[in-house]
CSV table of C-alpha atoms in Angstrom, one decimal:
chain,number,residue,atom,x,y,z
A,1,UNK,CA,90.7,0.0,-11.5
A,2,UNK,CA,90.5,-2.8,-14.1
A,3,UNK,CA,92.7,-5.9,-13.6
A,4,UNK,CA,93.1,-8.9,-15.9
A,5,UNK,CA,93.7,-12.1,-13.9
A,6,UNK,CA,95.8,-14.8,-15.4
A,7,UNK,CA,96.9,-18.0,-13.6
A,8,UNK,CA,100.4,-16.8,-12.7
A,9,UNK,CA,100.1,-13.0,-12.9
A,10,UNK,CA,97.6,-10.1,-12.8
A,11,UNK,CA,97.9,-7.1,-15.0
A,12,UNK,CA,96.5,-3.6,-14.5
A,13,UNK,CA,94.6,-2.8,-17.6
A,14,UNK,CA,93.4,0.7,-16.6
A,15,UNK,CA,93.6,2.8,-13.5
A,16,UNK,CA,93.6,6.5,-12.5
A,17,UNK,CA,96.9,8.0,-11.4
A,18,UNK,CA,95.7,7.9,-7.8
A,19,UNK,CA,94.7,4.2,-8.1
A,20,UNK,CA,98.0,3.3,-9.7
A,21,UNK,CA,99.9,5.2,-7.0
A,22,UNK,CA,98.0,3.5,-4.3
A,23,UNK,CA,98.6,0.0,-5.7
A,24,UNK,CA,102.3,0.7,-6.1
A,25,UNK,CA,102.6,1.9,-2.6
A,26,UNK,CA,100.6,-1.1,-1.3
A,27,UNK,CA,103.0,-3.5,-3.2
A,28,UNK,CA,106.1,-1.8,-1.8
A,29,UNK,CA,107.5,-3.2,1.4
A,30,UNK,CA,110.2,-1.8,3.8
A,31,UNK,CA,113.6,-3.4,3.4
A,32,UNK,CA,115.0,-5.5,6.2
A,33,UNK,CA,116.9,-3.5,8.8
A,34,UNK,CA,120.5,-4.2,8.2
A,35,UNK,CA,122.6,-1.2,9.3
A,36,UNK,CA,125.8,-2.6,7.7
A,37,UNK,CA,124.3,-2.7,4.2
A,38,UNK,CA,122.6,-0.2,2.0
A,39,UNK,CA,118.9,-1.2,1.6
A,40,UNK,CA,116.2,-0.6,-0.9
A,41,UNK,CA,112.4,-0.9,-0.8
A,42,UNK,CA,111.1,-4.3,-1.8
A,43,UNK,CA,108.7,-4.1,-4.8
A,44,UNK,CA,106.2,-6.9,-5.4
A,45,UNK,CA,105.2,-5.5,-8.8
A,46,UNK,CA,106.9,-5.0,-12.1
A,47,UNK,CA,106.5,-2.6,-15.0
A,48,UNK,CA,105.1,0.9,-15.4
A,49,UNK,CA,101.7,-0.5,-16.0
A,50,UNK,CA,102.0,-2.8,-13.0
A,51,UNK,CA,101.7,-6.6,-13.0
A,52,UNK,CA,102.0,-8.8,-9.9
A,53,UNK,CA,101.7,-12.4,-8.8
A,54,UNK,CA,98.1,-13.6,-8.7
A,55,UNK,CA,98.6,-14.9,-5.2
A,56,UNK,CA,98.5,-11.4,-4.0
A,57,UNK,CA,95.1,-10.6,-5.5
A,58,UNK,CA,92.9,-11.5,-2.5
A,59,UNK,CA,94.9,-9.2,-0.1
A,60,UNK,CA,94.9,-6.4,-2.7
A,61,UNK,CA,91.1,-6.6,-3.1
A,62,UNK,CA,90.6,-6.5,0.7
A,63,UNK,CA,92.9,-3.5,1.0
A,64,UNK,CA,91.3,-1.7,-1.9
A,65,UNK,CA,87.8,-2.0,-0.4
A,66,UNK,CA,89.1,-0.5,2.8
A,67,UNK,CA,90.7,2.4,0.8
A,68,UNK,CA,87.4,2.9,-1.1
A,69,UNK,CA,88.9,1.8,-4.5
A,70,UNK,CA,86.7,-0.3,-6.8
A,71,UNK,CA,88.5,-3.2,-8.6
A,72,UNK,CA,87.0,-4.9,-11.6
A,73,UNK,CA,88.4,-8.3,-12.4
A,74,UNK,CA,88.5,-10.0,-15.8
A,75,UNK,CA,89.2,-13.6,-15.3
A,76,UNK,CA,91.4,-15.0,-18.1
A,77,UNK,CA,92.4,-18.3,-16.4
A,78,UNK,CA,91.9,-21.5,-18.4
A,79,UNK,CA,89.8,-24.2,-16.9
A,80,UNK,CA,91.5,-26.5,-14.4
A,81,UNK,CA,92.1,-30.2,-15.3
A,82,UNK,CA,89.4,-32.6,-14.2
A,83,UNK,CA,89.6,-34.7,-11.0
A,84,UNK,CA,90.3,-38.4,-11.3
A,85,UNK,CA,87.4,-40.3,-9.8
A,86,UNK,CA,89.4,-43.5,-9.5
A,87,UNK,CA,92.3,-41.9,-7.5
A,88,UNK,CA,93.4,-43.8,-4.4
A,89,UNK,CA,94.3,-41.7,-1.4
A,90,UNK,CA,93.3,-44.3,1.2
A,91,UNK,CA,96.7,-44.1,2.9
A,92,UNK,CA,96.2,-40.6,4.2
A,93,UNK,CA,95.7,-39.7,7.9
A,94,UNK,CA,92.6,-37.7,8.7
A,95,UNK,CA,94.5,-34.4,8.9
A,96,UNK,CA,96.2,-35.1,5.6
A,97,UNK,CA,92.8,-35.7,4.0
A,98,UNK,CA,91.7,-32.3,5.3
A,99,UNK,CA,94.7,-30.7,3.7
A,100,UNK,CA,94.0,-32.5,0.4
A,101,UNK,CA,90.4,-31.5,0.3
A,102,UNK,CA,91.0,-27.8,0.9
A,103,UNK,CA,93.8,-27.9,-1.7
A,104,UNK,CA,91.4,-29.4,-4.3
A,105,UNK,CA,88.8,-26.8,-3.4
A,106,UNK,CA,91.0,-23.7,-3.3
A,107,UNK,CA,93.6,-24.9,-5.9
A,108,UNK,CA,96.2,-22.3,-4.8
A,109,UNK,CA,97.7,-21.6,-1.4
A,110,UNK,CA,100.1,-22.6,1.3
A,111,UNK,CA,99.7,-25.7,3.5
A,112,UNK,CA,101.3,-24.8,6.9
A,113,UNK,CA,102.4,-28.2,8.1
A,114,UNK,CA,105.0,-29.1,10.8
A,115,UNK,CA,107.9,-31.4,10.4
A,116,UNK,CA,106.8,-35.0,10.5
A,117,UNK,CA,103.3,-34.4,9.2
A,118,UNK,CA,103.9,-36.2,5.9
A,119,UNK,CA,104.0,-33.3,3.4
A,120,UNK,CA,105.2,-35.6,0.6
A,121,UNK,CA,102.2,-37.9,1.2
A,122,UNK,CA,99.8,-35.0,0.7
A,123,UNK,CA,101.7,-33.9,-2.5
A,124,UNK,CA,101.4,-37.4,-4.0
A,125,UNK,CA,97.7,-37.7,-3.1
A,126,UNK,CA,97.0,-34.3,-4.7
A,127,UNK,CA,98.8,-35.1,-7.9
A,128,UNK,CA,97.1,-38.5,-7.9
A,129,UNK,CA,93.6,-36.8,-7.6
A,130,UNK,CA,93.9,-34.4,-10.5
A,131,UNK,CA,94.6,-35.4,-14.1
A,132,UNK,CA,97.3,-33.7,-16.1
A,133,UNK,CA,101.1,-33.3,-15.6
A,134,UNK,CA,102.5,-32.3,-12.2
A,135,UNK,CA,105.8,-30.9,-11.0
A,136,UNK,CA,107.0,-31.4,-7.4
A,137,UNK,CA,109.7,-28.9,-6.9
A,138,UNK,CA,112.3,-29.3,-4.1
A,139,UNK,CA,115.7,-27.8,-3.4
A,140,UNK,CA,117.8,-30.8,-2.4
A,141,UNK,CA,118.6,-33.9,-4.4
A,142,UNK,CA,118.0,-36.2,-1.4
A,143,UNK,CA,114.4,-34.8,-1.1
A,144,UNK,CA,113.8,-35.4,-4.8
A,145,UNK,CA,114.9,-39.1,-4.6
A,146,UNK,CA,112.8,-39.7,-1.5
A,147,UNK,CA,109.7,-38.1,-3.1
A,148,UNK,CA,110.2,-40.2,-6.3
A,149,UNK,CA,110.6,-43.4,-4.3
A,150,UNK,CA,107.5,-42.7,-2.2
A,151,UNK,CA,105.5,-41.9,-5.3
A,152,UNK,CA,106.4,-45.4,-6.6
A,153,UNK,CA,105.4,-47.0,-3.4
A,154,UNK,CA,102.0,-45.3,-3.2
A,155,UNK,CA,101.0,-45.4,-6.9
A,156,UNK,CA,103.0,-48.2,-8.5
A,157,UNK,CA,104.0,-45.6,-11.1
A,158,UNK,CA,107.4,-44.2,-11.9
A,159,UNK,CA,108.1,-40.5,-11.3
A,160,UNK,CA,110.2,-38.4,-13.6
A,161,UNK,CA,113.4,-37.1,-12.0
A,162,UNK,CA,115.4,-34.0,-12.7
A,163,UNK,CA,118.3,-33.6,-10.2
A,164,UNK,CA,122.0,-33.3,-10.7
A,165,UNK,CA,123.0,-35.8,-13.4
A,166,UNK,CA,119.7,-37.6,-13.4
A,167,UNK,CA,117.3,-36.5,-16.1
A,168,UNK,CA,114.5,-39.0,-16.7
A,169,UNK,CA,110.9,-38.9,-17.8
A,170,UNK,CA,110.7,-35.2,-18.3
A,171,UNK,CA,107.7,-34.5,-20.5
A,172,UNK,CA,107.4,-38.1,-21.6
A,173,UNK,CA,105.2,-40.8,-20.2
A,174,UNK,CA,105.3,-39.8,-16.5
A,175,UNK,CA,102.7,-37.4,-15.2
A,176,UNK,CA,104.5,-36.7,-12.0
A,177,UNK,CA,108.0,-35.2,-12.1
A,178,UNK,CA,110.2,-34.5,-9.1
A,179,UNK,CA,112.8,-31.9,-9.8
A,180,UNK,CA,115.3,-29.8,-7.9
A,181,UNK,CA,115.1,-26.1,-8.4
A,182,UNK,CA,118.8,-25.9,-9.1
A,183,UNK,CA,118.7,-28.3,-12.0
A,184,UNK,CA,115.7,-26.7,-13.6
A,185,UNK,CA,117.2,-23.2,-13.2
A,186,UNK,CA,120.5,-24.3,-14.7
A,187,UNK,CA,118.8,-25.7,-17.7
A,188,UNK,CA,116.0,-23.2,-17.9
A,189,UNK,CA,116.8,-22.1,-21.5
A,190,UNK,CA,116.5,-25.6,-22.9
A,191,UNK,CA,113.3,-26.0,-24.9
A,192,UNK,CA,112.4,-29.2,-23.0
A,193,UNK,CA,112.4,-27.3,-19.7
A,194,UNK,CA,110.6,-24.2,-21.0
A,195,UNK,CA,108.0,-26.5,-22.6
A,196,UNK,CA,107.5,-28.5,-19.4
A,197,UNK,CA,107.1,-25.4,-17.2
A,198,UNK,CA,104.7,-23.8,-19.6
A,199,UNK,CA,102.5,-26.9,-19.9
A,200,UNK,CA,102.2,-28.5,-16.5
A,201,UNK,CA,98.8,-28.2,-14.8
A,202,UNK,CA,99.9,-28.4,-11.2
A,203,UNK,CA,103.0,-27.4,-9.2
A,204,UNK,CA,103.7,-28.3,-5.6
A,205,UNK,CA,106.7,-26.5,-3.9
A,206,UNK,CA,108.3,-28.2,-1.0
A,207,UNK,CA,109.8,-25.9,1.7
A,208,UNK,CA,107.8,-23.1,0.1
A,209,UNK,CA,109.5,-20.3,2.1
A,210,UNK,CA,112.4,-20.8,-0.4
A,211,UNK,CA,110.1,-19.5,-3.2
A,212,UNK,CA,110.9,-15.9,-2.1
A,213,UNK,CA,114.3,-16.1,-3.6
A,214,UNK,CA,114.4,-14.1,-6.9
A,215,UNK,CA,115.4,-17.0,-9.2
A,216,UNK,CA,113.1,-19.5,-7.5
A,217,UNK,CA,110.2,-17.1,-7.8
A,218,UNK,CA,110.9,-16.4,-11.4
A,219,UNK,CA,111.0,-20.1,-12.2
A,220,UNK,CA,107.6,-20.7,-10.5
A,221,UNK,CA,106.0,-17.8,-12.4
A,222,UNK,CA,106.8,-19.6,-15.7
A,223,UNK,CA,104.2,-22.2,-14.9
A,224,UNK,CA,101.5,-20.2,-16.7
A,225,UNK,CA,99.0,-23.1,-17.0
A,226,UNK,CA,99.4,-24.6,-13.5
A,227,UNK,CA,95.9,-24.0,-12.1
A,228,UNK,CA,97.0,-25.9,-9.0
A,229,UNK,CA,99.8,-24.0,-7.1
A,230,UNK,CA,100.4,-25.4,-3.7
A,231,UNK,CA,103.2,-24.7,-1.3
A,232,UNK,CA,104.3,-26.9,1.6
A,233,UNK,CA,106.2,-25.7,4.6
A,234,UNK,CA,106.3,-25.7,8.4
A,235,UNK,CA,107.5,-22.1,8.2
A,236,UNK,CA,106.0,-20.6,5.0
A,237,UNK,CA,105.9,-17.0,6.2
A,238,UNK,CA,108.7,-16.9,8.8
A,239,UNK,CA,111.4,-15.3,6.7
A,240,UNK,CA,113.4,-12.5,8.5
A,241,UNK,CA,114.1,-10.5,5.3
A,242,UNK,CA,110.6,-9.2,4.8
A,243,UNK,CA,110.2,-11.2,1.6
A,244,UNK,CA,107.6,-13.7,2.6
A,245,UNK,CA,105.1,-11.8,0.4
A,246,UNK,CA,107.0,-13.2,-2.6
A,247,UNK,CA,105.9,-16.7,-1.5
A,248,UNK,CA,102.3,-15.6,-1.4
A,249,UNK,CA,102.8,-13.9,-4.8
A,250,UNK,CA,103.8,-17.1,-6.5
A,251,UNK,CA,101.6,-19.6,-4.6
A,252,UNK,CA,98.8,-17.8,-2.8
A,253,UNK,CA,98.0,-17.2,0.9
A,254,UNK,CA,97.9,-19.8,3.7
A,255,UNK,CA,94.8,-22.0,3.2
A,256,UNK,CA,95.4,-24.7,5.9
A,257,UNK,CA,97.4,-24.7,9.1
A,258,UNK,CA,98.1,-27.7,11.3
A,259,UNK,CA,99.4,-27.2,14.8
A,260,UNK,CA,102.2,-29.4,16.0
A,261,UNK,CA,100.2,-30.0,19.2
A,262,UNK,CA,97.6,-32.0,17.3
A,263,UNK,CA,100.2,-34.3,15.9
A,264,UNK,CA,101.9,-34.7,19.3
A,265,UNK,CA,98.5,-35.6,20.8
A,266,UNK,CA,97.9,-38.2,18.0
A,267,UNK,CA,101.4,-39.7,18.6
A,268,UNK,CA,102.4,-38.8,15.0
A,269,UNK,CA,105.4,-36.7,16.1
A,270,UNK,CA,107.4,-36.5,19.3
A,271,UNK,CA,107.1,-33.6,21.7
A,272,UNK,CA,110.3,-31.4,21.7
A,273,UNK,CA,111.4,-30.4,25.2
A,274,UNK,CA,113.3,-27.3,24.4
A,275,UNK,CA,115.9,-25.8,26.8
A,276,UNK,CA,118.0,-22.7,26.0
A,277,UNK,CA,121.2,-23.0,28.0
A,278,UNK,CA,123.0,-19.8,28.7
A,279,UNK,CA,126.7,-19.6,27.9
A,280,UNK,CA,128.4,-16.3,28.8
A,281,UNK,CA,131.4,-15.0,27.1
A,282,UNK,CA,133.1,-11.5,27.4
A,283,UNK,CA,132.2,-9.3,24.5
A,284,UNK,CA,134.6,-8.9,21.7
A,285,UNK,CA,136.8,-5.8,21.5
A,286,UNK,CA,135.3,-3.0,19.4
A,287,UNK,CA,135.3,-2.1,16.5
A,288,UNK,CA,134.6,-5.5,15.0
A,289,UNK,CA,132.2,-7.3,12.5
A,290,UNK,CA,129.9,-10.3,12.9
A,291,UNK,CA,132.1,-12.8,11.0
A,292,UNK,CA,135.0,-12.1,13.2
A,293,UNK,CA,132.9,-12.5,16.4
A,294,UNK,CA,131.4,-15.7,15.1
A,295,UNK,CA,134.9,-17.1,14.5
A,296,UNK,CA,136.2,-16.2,17.9
A,297,UNK,CA,133.0,-16.7,20.0
A,298,UNK,CA,131.5,-19.8,18.3
A,299,UNK,CA,133.9,-21.6,16.0
A,300,UNK,CA,137.1,-21.4,18.1
A,301,UNK,CA,135.6,-20.7,21.5
A,302,UNK,CA,136.9,-23.1,24.1
A,303,UNK,CA,134.3,-21.9,26.6
A,304,UNK,CA,131.3,-22.4,24.3
A,305,UNK,CA,132.5,-25.7,22.7
A,306,UNK,CA,133.5,-27.1,26.1
A,307,UNK,CA,130.1,-26.3,27.5
A,308,UNK,CA,128.5,-28.1,24.5
A,309,UNK,CA,130.6,-31.2,25.1
A,310,UNK,CA,129.6,-31.2,28.8
A,311,UNK,CA,125.9,-31.0,27.8
A,312,UNK,CA,126.3,-34.0,25.4
A,313,UNK,CA,127.9,-36.1,28.2
A,314,UNK,CA,124.7,-35.9,30.2
A,315,UNK,CA,122.2,-35.9,27.3
A,316,UNK,CA,120.4,-39.1,26.1
A,317,UNK,CA,121.9,-40.8,23.0
A,318,UNK,CA,121.9,-40.8,20.1
A,319,UNK,CA,122.4,-37.1,19.6
A,320,UNK,CA,122.6,-34.8,16.6
A,321,UNK,CA,124.6,-31.5,16.8
A,322,UNK,CA,124.1,-28.8,14.2
A,323,UNK,CA,126.9,-26.4,13.2
A,324,UNK,CA,127.0,-23.8,10.4
A,325,UNK,CA,130.7,-23.9,9.4
A,326,UNK,CA,132.8,-26.9,8.5
A,327,UNK,CA,135.8,-25.9,10.6
A,328,UNK,CA,133.5,-25.6,13.6
A,329,UNK,CA,132.1,-29.1,12.9
A,330,UNK,CA,135.6,-30.5,12.7
A,331,UNK,CA,136.7,-28.8,15.9
A,332,UNK,CA,133.6,-29.8,17.9
A,333,UNK,CA,133.7,-33.4,16.6
A,334,UNK,CA,137.3,-33.7,17.7
A,335,UNK,CA,136.5,-32.4,21.2
A,336,UNK,CA,133.5,-34.8,21.6
A,337,UNK,CA,135.6,-37.7,20.5
A,338,UNK,CA,138.4,-36.7,22.9
A,339,UNK,CA,135.9,-36.7,25.8
A,340,UNK,CA,135.2,-40.4,25.3
A,341,UNK,CA,132.0,-40.3,23.2
A,342,UNK,CA,131.9,-42.0,19.8
A,343,UNK,CA,131.4,-39.2,17.3
A,344,UNK,CA,131.3,-38.7,13.6
A,345,UNK,CA,130.9,-35.7,11.2
A,346,UNK,CA,128.7,-35.3,8.2
A,347,UNK,CA,129.0,-32.4,5.7
A,348,UNK,CA,127.9,-31.5,2.2
A,349,UNK,CA,131.1,-33.2,0.9
A,350,UNK,CA,129.9,-36.6,2.0
A,351,UNK,CA,128.4,-38.7,-0.8
A,352,UNK,CA,125.0,-40.3,-0.3
A,353,UNK,CA,126.4,-43.7,0.6
A,354,UNK,CA,128.7,-42.1,3.3
A,355,UNK,CA,125.8,-40.2,4.8
A,356,UNK,CA,123.6,-43.3,4.9
A,357,UNK,CA,126.4,-45.3,6.5
A,358,UNK,CA,126.9,-42.7,9.3
A,359,UNK,CA,123.2,-42.5,9.9
A,360,UNK,CA,123.0,-46.3,10.2
A,361,UNK,CA,125.9,-46.3,12.7
A,362,UNK,CA,124.0,-43.7,14.8
A,363,UNK,CA,120.8,-45.7,14.7
A,364,UNK,CA,122.7,-48.9,15.7
A,365,UNK,CA,124.4,-47.2,18.6
A,366,UNK,CA,127.9,-47.5,17.1
A,367,UNK,CA,128.0,-43.7,17.2
A,368,UNK,CA,126.8,-41.6,20.1
A,369,UNK,CA,126.9,-38.2,18.5
A,370,UNK,CA,126.7,-37.1,14.9
A,371,UNK,CA,127.9,-33.5,14.2
A,372,UNK,CA,126.4,-32.1,11.0
A,373,UNK,CA,126.1,-29.0,8.8
A,374,UNK,CA,122.9,-27.9,7.1
A,375,UNK,CA,123.0,-31.0,4.9
A,376,UNK,CA,120.8,-32.7,7.6
A,377,UNK,CA,118.6,-29.7,8.2
A,378,UNK,CA,115.8,-31.2,6.0
A,379,UNK,CA,114.7,-34.5,4.7
A,380,UNK,CA,116.5,-36.8,7.2
A,381,UNK,CA,114.6,-39.2,9.3
A,382,UNK,CA,116.2,-40.6,12.4
A,383,UNK,CA,113.2,-41.8,14.6
A,384,UNK,CA,115.4,-43.0,17.4
A,385,UNK,CA,117.1,-39.6,17.9
A,386,UNK,CA,116.9,-38.6,21.5
A,387,UNK,CA,118.8,-35.2,21.6
A,388,UNK,CA,119.3,-32.4,19.2
A,389,UNK,CA,121.8,-29.6,20.0
A,390,UNK,CA,121.7,-26.4,18.0
A,391,UNK,CA,125.3,-25.2,18.3
A,392,UNK,CA,125.1,-23.1,15.2
A,393,UNK,CA,123.6,-19.9,16.6
A,394,UNK,CA,122.1,-17.5,14.1
A,395,UNK,CA,118.8,-15.6,13.9
A,396,UNK,CA,117.0,-17.7,11.3
A,397,UNK,CA,113.8,-19.0,12.8
A,398,UNK,CA,113.2,-21.2,9.8
A,399,UNK,CA,116.5,-22.9,10.2
A,400,UNK,CA,116.1,-23.4,13.9
A,401,UNK,CA,112.7,-25.0,13.5
A,402,UNK,CA,113.9,-27.3,10.8
A,403,UNK,CA,116.7,-28.5,13.1
A,404,UNK,CA,114.4,-29.1,15.9
A,405,UNK,CA,112.2,-31.1,13.5
A,406,UNK,CA,115.0,-33.7,13.2
A,407,UNK,CA,114.2,-34.9,16.7
A,408,UNK,CA,110.4,-35.0,16.3
A,409,UNK,CA,110.2,-38.3,14.6
A,410,UNK,CA,108.6,-41.0,16.8
A,411,UNK,CA,109.7,-44.6,17.4
A,412,UNK,CA,108.5,-47.5,19.5
A,413,UNK,CA,110.1,-46.3,22.7
A,414,UNK,CA,110.1,-42.6,22.1
A,415,UNK,CA,107.3,-39.9,22.5
A,416,UNK,CA,109.5,-36.9,23.2
A,417,UNK,CA,113.0,-35.6,22.5
A,418,UNK,CA,115.4,-33.1,24.1
A,419,UNK,CA,116.4,-30.0,22.2
A,420,UNK,CA,119.3,-27.9,23.6
A,421,UNK,CA,119.8,-24.5,22.1
A,422,UNK,CA,122.7,-22.3,23.1
A,423,UNK,CA,121.6,-18.9,24.5
A,424,UNK,CA,124.7,-16.8,24.1
A,425,UNK,CA,125.1,-13.9,26.5
A,426,UNK,CA,127.7,-11.2,26.8
A,427,UNK,CA,128.6,-10.7,23.2
A,428,UNK,CA,126.2,-8.3,21.5
A,429,UNK,CA,125.7,-10.0,18.1
A,430,UNK,CA,125.2,-13.5,19.4
A,431,UNK,CA,123.0,-12.5,22.4
A,432,UNK,CA,120.6,-10.6,20.1
A,433,UNK,CA,120.4,-13.6,17.8
A,434,UNK,CA,119.7,-15.9,20.8
A,435,UNK,CA,116.9,-13.6,22.0
A,436,UNK,CA,115.3,-13.6,18.6
A,437,UNK,CA,115.3,-17.4,18.3
A,438,UNK,CA,113.8,-17.7,21.8
A,439,UNK,CA,111.0,-15.3,21.1
A,440,UNK,CA,110.1,-16.5,17.6
A,441,UNK,CA,110.8,-20.2,17.9
A,442,UNK,CA,109.8,-21.2,21.4
A,443,UNK,CA,107.1,-18.8,22.3
A,444,UNK,CA,105.3,-18.6,19.0
A,445,UNK,CA,106.0,-21.9,17.1
A,446,UNK,CA,106.4,-24.9,19.4
């Protein structure tokens, strides 16, 4: 089998029918098991002649050798941009330097880094070490602003920004641009965006597990000259929909993994003491669907919400409580306030100034408990946080770990935090989700 290797994609030039059939089968995954929906196989390739993301090439070569198939590679990649010998990366911790060096050596791959490890610092050091234009791709506007501000602090230079209504420095004087995926995708047909994506020499994707989404993956694959393709995530391959292979397709396989224990030992992050508290409720009447159960047994449940309020009374403050639905947040916040605790609610409808004010009140002790939706799942630093309560349920390991990470920031008087996760029992849907979170999150990740 003859394959032409480009920076973003590989193309099968020639192959026998048996070889092509083998490759197509290898690049076809089973769909996630969802009995309520019709499912289809997941294909990691496109076209009758087969082309696929270059990040999959290493695993394909390994599997081909085991299958007795010979692959000949023609390397059509352009040379990478030169390193900058004057680059300053002196601010990095030793583990961040290790991640930087392997990124410079391998050029493509995933950095498996826990919350609080300083992923943005590594991204800035990487872009600072290699000449050429770089794109730091995030999926929330607050993360874009934080990264641009940190770049200014570390380098003294101004980063370009593409997020919401802010559109500065794109393909002008700045060599480091921070952009939200949503803004680039919305304007993907503009010549300035197409030109930028086709010319950048390095791309860094924050929360790289999101690169499995079809539109996100498609956008990344347009960076055809980006020799450096690095993904950052604490959960790069933890998706539950069998689509983590798309992350590897766009960015390459894991090249560096940092265990949370090393950072806890160094005092960089706080140790999460996780407790799953069982709350039993009678099962819903059959037949029913998950959304109906979630509404009755989570959002409106007096038993469950009352138990959460009792947990918060005894828990150290300040505390952060995660919910999934806005109406659940409002109901729970009202119950917490009625119990005598000072409580506030933060949702995606809050403007930046409102969010910052509510965080400040929590830090100053004016608020005991802050109930929040997914808006605080990433990119929020509250070092003094003592307790995190996961009241949202669900089966997403990625979401659960990100929520736990909010309590893992250290402060002068804090080396650990309490994490309380609700282990629902009795109701089939919720109990199965709790079991999955416990198995994947506690036993394998923390």
